[in-house]
Structures are given as C-alpha cells and as structure tokens.
Amino acid sequence: MRVSICDDEVAVRELIAHKVKSLCTEAEISFFASGEELLLEEDLGDILFLDIRLAGQDGMKTARALRKKDKKIILIFVTAFKEYVFDAFDVGAFHYLVKPFDDKKFAEVFSLAVRQWEEVRNAGGNCGEKENQYLFVKKGGLSTKVFWEDIIYAEVLNRKITLHGRESDLEYYGKLSELEKMAGEDFFRSHRAYLVNFKYVERYSATEIVLEKGCALMAKKNYSVFVKKFMQYNQRREGKAEG
C-alpha cells in the first residue's frame, strides 16, 4: 500500500508518517510540500493525506485538479479549520482529520481507509455492491417487489411508512428502524421520521435535505455524521465508475 502526505509543515508530514508506520509498517510513504508539487506526480498511490490550508494553491483547489486525473485515490483531508470539512464531499473526500488529532482518531480514520482500499482491491473496484437489490413490501394480502435504487426516501407517520419512489409511492405499516437495517450504507437516517437515499440528494443543510423529488428533515445532531457518510458514498460511487 502506498500513502502520500501533502502538507507545507515538515513537522506535520513527519507526524502523519509516524502514525501511518505505527499502524501499517509495510506502507510506502511519499512526501509533498505543496499542491503544485503534488499535481506534478503521475501516481500518488492509494491513500492521500492532504492539508486544506497550503501555501500557494490550497488543498481544496488541489483536490479538484487531482480528481480530474485520479478518481480512485482515497482522499483524507487534514485541517485546523472545521468549517472547510463540509465542502469536502465535492471532491470525493473519504474523511477528514481536524488538527490537532490524537492517536485514537487517526487510527480510526486510517483503519477505515485501509479497509475500503482492501475491499476495492479485492472486489476489482466494485466495493459496496448490495447483494439484495430489492425488498418485498407486504400490504394486505399482496407482496410488492421494490428495488432499493428506486427509493428516493422513506418517511414514517403513525406507524405507516411511505416509500417515495421515482415513479410512484407505496404505503405500508412497519418500523423505519427495521427498514434502515435492511437498506445498507447507501441510505441514511437523517431524522427519526426520515430515511434518505444518498443517490438522490441534491443539496442539504443542518435542518433539511432536498432530494430529486421531495424533501426530508435533518436532525441537527445527525448533520456531521450525514456529511461524513455522504463523502464516503461519493467515494464509493467514483470508485465503481472507474472500475
């Protein structure tokens, strides 16, 4: 596994390298001091740690340029400014680390990145493919086949779940928590009454999610987790497109 580290501070580059080596001794590490230097490299390997606030071209602009030629690399932003992390999904970032980060947080994020790298490699780029592409919804004496990819979002009111689909809606009695467990990582429980499909998210805020058809509420306590999961979803989607 090859890891690239781009930060304009020598101490930070060495700190990240030390943490990587402590978790993965066989990792090959390359260092870059600027975005311009990074973009000159033809092959950056498998995982990239990229500082957002770089001297010269900043990390976000660097990431946008990088994605034009490399959509597969697992990108982890490193920043001292939390407000930048919510733009990270635009460039398919996998995760972000806010300085100063401790060993536990670094290990958690790096381990997740390694796991995704292994899954993509072992699956030939088809990581995250759902084995069960549909569910059967029982209503009265009928069972209706519904494909997960056709569900834009689900909402519950008085124990009645409504599946909002691309062509039509379907209502039935059930528990949203059970649907959430079956739905998998392409869906997110943004609010106690809503389950959304990342595929159809058009824009979002700390209070609502605007989808291709309709809107869902966002519980403020779920916002930061939503952003992280949405970044991971986009990373998986880009990996599958390239594969």
CSV table of C-alpha atoms in Angstrom, one decimal:
chain,number,residue,atom,x,y,z
A,1,MET,CA,0.0,0.0,0.0
A,2,ARG,CA,1.3,3.5,-0.9
A,3,VAL,CA,0.5,6.6,1.1
A,4,SER,CA,1.1,10.2,0.0
A,5,ILE,CA,1.3,13.1,2.5
A,6,CYS,CA,0.9,16.7,1.4
A,7,ASP,CA,1.4,19.4,4.0
A,8,ASP,CA,3.6,22.5,4.0
A,9,GLU,CA,4.7,21.9,7.5
A,10,VAL,CA,7.6,19.4,7.9
A,11,ALA,CA,6.6,18.5,11.4
A,12,VAL,CA,3.0,17.6,10.4
A,13,ARG,CA,4.3,15.5,7.5
A,14,GLU,CA,6.6,13.6,9.8
A,15,LEU,CA,3.9,13.2,12.4
A,16,ILE,CA,1.4,11.7,9.9
A,17,ALA,CA,4.1,9.4,8.6
A,18,HIS,CA,5.0,8.2,12.1
A,19,LYS,CA,1.3,7.4,12.8
A,20,VAL,CA,0.9,5.6,9.5
A,21,LYS,CA,4.0,3.5,10.1
A,22,SER,CA,2.9,2.6,13.6
A,23,LEU,CA,-0.4,1.2,12.1
A,24,CYS,CA,1.0,-0.2,8.8
A,25,THR,CA,4.7,-0.9,8.8
A,26,GLU,CA,4.8,-2.0,5.2
A,27,ALA,CA,3.3,1.2,3.8
A,28,GLU,CA,5.4,3.1,1.3
A,29,ILE,CA,5.2,6.8,2.0
A,30,SER,CA,5.8,9.8,-0.3
A,31,PHE,CA,6.0,13.5,0.9
A,32,PHE,CA,4.9,16.7,-0.9
A,33,ALA,CA,5.2,20.2,0.5
A,34,SER,CA,2.7,21.9,-1.8
A,35,GLY,CA,-0.3,21.4,-4.0
A,36,GLU,CA,1.7,22.3,-7.1
A,37,GLU,CA,4.4,19.6,-6.3
A,38,LEU,CA,1.7,17.1,-5.6
A,39,LEU,CA,0.0,17.6,-9.0
A,40,LEU,CA,3.3,17.0,-10.8
A,41,GLU,CA,3.4,13.4,-9.6
A,42,GLU,CA,1.9,10.9,-12.0
A,43,ASP,CA,1.0,8.2,-9.5
A,44,LEU,CA,0.1,9.2,-5.9
A,45,GLY,CA,-0.6,5.7,-4.8
A,46,ASP,CA,-3.6,4.5,-2.7
A,47,ILE,CA,-4.3,6.9,0.2
A,48,LEU,CA,-3.6,10.7,0.3
A,49,PHE,CA,-3.4,12.9,3.3
A,50,LEU,CA,-3.9,16.5,2.1
A,51,ASP,CA,-3.8,19.7,4.1
A,52,ILE,CA,-6.5,22.2,3.2
A,53,ARG,CA,-4.6,25.3,4.1
A,54,LEU,CA,-1.5,25.1,2.0
A,55,ALA,CA,0.9,27.9,1.0
A,56,GLY,CA,0.3,28.6,-2.7
A,57,GLN,CA,-2.6,26.6,-4.2
A,58,ASP,CA,-4.8,25.5,-1.3
A,59,GLY,CA,-5.8,21.9,-0.7
A,60,MET,CA,-9.4,22.2,-2.0
A,61,LYS,CA,-8.2,23.6,-5.4
A,62,THR,CA,-5.5,20.9,-5.5
A,63,ALA,CA,-8.1,18.2,-4.8
A,64,ARG,CA,-10.3,19.4,-7.6
A,65,ALA,CA,-7.4,19.3,-10.0
A,66,LEU,CA,-6.3,15.9,-8.7
A,67,ARG,CA,-9.8,14.4,-9.2
A,68,LYS,CA,-9.6,15.2,-13.0
A,69,LYS,CA,-6.9,12.7,-13.4
A,70,ASP,CA,-7.3,10.4,-10.3
A,71,LYS,CA,-10.7,9.5,-9.0
A,72,LYS,CA,-9.7,6.3,-7.2
A,73,ILE,CA,-7.3,7.6,-4.6
A,74,ILE,CA,-8.7,7.6,-1.1
A,75,LEU,CA,-8.5,11.3,0.0
A,76,ILE,CA,-8.3,12.3,3.6
A,77,PHE,CA,-8.2,16.0,4.4
A,78,VAL,CA,-6.2,17.4,7.2
A,79,THR,CA,-7.2,20.8,8.5
A,80,ALA,CA,-7.2,23.1,11.5
A,81,PHE,CA,-10.4,24.7,10.4
A,82,LYS,CA,-13.6,22.7,10.9
A,83,GLU,CA,-15.7,25.0,8.6
A,84,TYR,CA,-13.9,23.6,5.5
A,85,VAL,CA,-14.8,20.0,6.0
A,86,PHE,CA,-18.4,20.4,4.7
A,87,ASP,CA,-17.1,21.2,1.3
A,88,ALA,CA,-15.1,18.0,1.2
A,89,PHE,CA,-17.7,15.8,-0.5
A,90,ASP,CA,-17.4,18.0,-3.6
A,91,VAL,CA,-14.1,16.4,-4.4
A,92,GLY,CA,-15.0,12.9,-3.2
A,93,ALA,CA,-13.1,13.0,0.1
A,94,PHE,CA,-13.3,9.9,2.2
A,95,HIS,CA,-12.8,11.6,5.5
A,96,TYR,CA,-11.1,14.4,7.3
A,97,LEU,CA,-8.9,15.0,10.4
A,98,VAL,CA,-9.1,18.2,12.4
A,99,LYS,CA,-5.8,19.3,13.9
A,100,PRO,CA,-4.6,18.5,16.4
A,101,PHE,CA,-5.7,14.9,16.1
A,102,ASP,CA,-5.0,12.2,18.7
A,103,ASP,CA,-3.8,8.6,18.1
A,104,LYS,CA,-7.2,7.1,18.6
A,105,LYS,CA,-9.0,9.3,16.0
A,106,PHE,CA,-6.1,8.9,13.5
A,107,ALA,CA,-6.2,5.1,13.9
A,108,GLU,CA,-10.0,5.1,13.4
A,109,VAL,CA,-9.9,7.1,10.2
A,110,PHE,CA,-6.8,5.4,8.7
A,111,SER,CA,-8.2,1.9,9.5
A,112,LEU,CA,-11.4,2.7,7.7
A,113,ALA,CA,-9.5,4.0,4.7
A,114,VAL,CA,-7.3,0.8,4.6
A,115,ARG,CA,-10.4,-1.3,4.9
A,116,GLN,CA,-12.0,0.5,1.9
A,117,TRP,CA,-8.8,0.1,-0.1
A,118,GLU,CA,-8.7,-3.6,0.6
A,119,GLU,CA,-12.4,-4.0,-0.3
A,120,VAL,CA,-12.0,-2.2,-3.6
A,121,ARG,CA,-8.8,-4.1,-4.5
A,122,ASN,CA,-10.4,-7.5,-3.6
A,123,ALA,CA,-13.6,-6.7,-5.4
A,124,GLY,CA,-12.0,-5.4,-8.5
A,125,GLY,CA,-13.4,-1.9,-7.9
A,126,ASN,CA,-16.9,-3.0,-7.1
A,127,CYS,CA,-16.9,-2.2,-3.5
A,128,GLY,CA,-20.2,-1.6,-1.8
A,129,GLU,CA,-22.4,-3.5,-4.2
A,130,LYS,CA,-25.6,-4.6,-2.4
A,131,GLU,CA,-26.2,-8.3,-2.7
A,132,ASN,CA,-30.0,-7.9,-2.2
A,133,GLN,CA,-31.1,-5.3,-4.8
A,134,TYR,CA,-34.7,-5.3,-3.7
A,135,LEU,CA,-37.2,-5.9,-0.9
A,136,PHE,CA,-40.7,-7.2,-0.7
A,137,VAL,CA,-43.3,-4.9,0.9
A,138,LYS,CA,-46.3,-6.7,2.3
A,139,LYS,CA,-49.6,-4.8,2.3
A,140,GLY,CA,-52.8,-6.6,2.9
A,141,GLY,CA,-52.5,-9.9,1.1
A,142,LEU,CA,-50.1,-8.6,-1.5
A,143,SER,CA,-46.3,-8.5,-1.6
A,144,THR,CA,-44.7,-5.9,-3.8
A,145,LYS,CA,-41.2,-6.0,-5.1
A,146,VAL,CA,-39.4,-2.7,-4.7
A,147,PHE,CA,-35.8,-2.0,-5.9
A,148,TRP,CA,-33.7,-0.2,-3.4
A,149,GLU,CA,-32.2,2.1,-6.1
A,150,ASP,CA,-35.7,3.3,-7.0
A,151,ILE,CA,-36.4,4.5,-3.4
A,152,ILE,CA,-35.7,8.3,-3.1
A,153,TYR,CA,-36.6,8.4,0.6
A,154,ALA,CA,-38.9,6.9,3.2
A,155,GLU,CA,-40.9,8.6,5.9
A,156,VAL,CA,-43.0,7.3,8.8
A,157,LEU,CA,-46.1,8.8,10.3
A,158,ASN,CA,-48.3,7.0,12.9
A,159,ARG,CA,-46.6,3.6,12.1
A,160,LYS,CA,-47.3,4.0,8.4
A,161,ILE,CA,-44.2,4.1,6.2
A,162,THR,CA,-44.3,5.8,2.8
A,163,LEU,CA,-41.7,4.8,0.3
A,164,HIS,CA,-41.3,7.7,-2.1
A,165,GLY,CA,-40.1,6.2,-5.4
A,166,ARG,CA,-39.1,7.6,-8.8
A,167,GLU,CA,-42.3,6.6,-10.4
A,168,SER,CA,-44.8,6.1,-7.5
A,169,ASP,CA,-45.2,5.9,-3.8
A,170,LEU,CA,-46.0,2.9,-1.6
A,171,GLU,CA,-47.5,2.9,1.9
A,172,TYR,CA,-47.5,0.1,4.4
A,173,TYR,CA,-47.4,-0.4,8.1
A,174,GLY,CA,-43.9,-1.1,9.6
A,175,LYS,CA,-41.0,0.3,11.6
A,176,LEU,CA,-38.5,2.7,10.0
A,177,SER,CA,-35.7,1.2,12.2
A,178,GLU,CA,-36.2,-2.2,10.5
A,179,LEU,CA,-36.1,-0.7,7.1
A,180,GLU,CA,-33.0,1.2,8.0
A,181,LYS,CA,-31.2,-2.0,8.9
A,182,MET,CA,-32.1,-3.6,5.6
A,183,ALA,CA,-31.3,-0.6,3.5
A,184,GLY,CA,-27.5,-0.6,3.9
A,185,GLU,CA,-24.8,2.1,3.6
A,186,ASP,CA,-26.4,4.0,0.6
A,187,PHE,CA,-29.1,5.2,2.9
A,188,PHE,CA,-29.0,7.5,5.9
A,189,ARG,CA,-31.5,8.0,8.8
A,190,SER,CA,-31.4,11.9,8.8
A,191,HIS,CA,-34.3,12.2,11.3
A,192,ARG,CA,-36.4,9.9,13.4
A,193,ALA,CA,-39.1,10.1,10.7
A,194,TYR,CA,-36.9,10.0,7.5
A,195,LEU,CA,-34.5,7.6,5.7
A,196,VAL,CA,-32.9,9.1,2.6
A,197,ASN,CA,-31.1,7.5,-0.4
A,198,PHE,CA,-27.8,9.3,-1.0
A,199,LYS,CA,-28.2,8.8,-4.7
A,200,TYR,CA,-30.9,11.4,-4.9
A,201,VAL,CA,-29.5,14.1,-2.6
A,202,GLU,CA,-29.3,17.4,-4.4
A,203,ARG,CA,-28.4,19.8,-1.6
A,204,TYR,CA,-28.7,19.9,2.2
A,205,SER,CA,-28.4,22.0,5.3
A,206,ALA,CA,-28.4,21.4,9.0
A,207,THR,CA,-32.2,21.3,9.0
A,208,GLU,CA,-33.3,19.7,5.7
A,209,ILE,CA,-32.3,17.6,2.7
A,210,VAL,CA,-33.5,18.5,-0.7
A,211,LEU,CA,-33.9,15.4,-2.9
A,212,GLU,CA,-34.6,14.8,-6.6
A,213,LYS,CA,-38.2,14.6,-5.6
A,214,GLY,CA,-39.3,15.9,-2.2
A,215,CYS,CA,-37.6,17.0,1.0
A,216,ALA,CA,-36.6,15.3,4.2
A,217,LEU,CA,-35.9,16.8,7.6
A,218,MET,CA,-32.4,16.7,9.1
A,219,ALA,CA,-31.9,16.4,12.8
A,220,LYS,CA,-29.1,18.8,13.8
A,221,LYS,CA,-27.4,16.2,15.9
A,222,ASN,CA,-27.1,14.0,12.8
A,223,TYR,CA,-25.7,16.6,10.5
A,224,SER,CA,-22.0,16.0,10.9
A,225,VAL,CA,-22.4,12.2,10.6
A,226,PHE,CA,-24.5,12.7,7.5
A,227,VAL,CA,-21.7,14.8,5.9
A,228,LYS,CA,-19.1,12.1,6.6
A,229,LYS,CA,-21.3,9.3,5.3
A,230,PHE,CA,-22.2,11.3,2.2
A,231,MET,CA,-18.5,11.8,1.5
A,232,GLN,CA,-17.9,8.1,1.8
A,233,TYR,CA,-20.8,7.4,-0.5
A,234,ASN,CA,-19.4,9.6,-3.2
A,235,GLN,CA,-16.0,8.0,-2.8
A,236,ARG,CA,-17.6,4.5,-3.4
A,237,ARG,CA,-19.6,5.8,-6.4
A,238,GLU,CA,-16.5,7.2,-8.0
A,239,GLY,CA,-14.5,4.0,-7.4
A,240,LYS,CA,-17.3,1.9,-9.0
A,241,ALA,CA,-17.5,4.3,-12.0
A,242,GLU,CA,-13.7,4.0,-12.6
A,243,GLY,CA,-13.8,0.2,-12.1
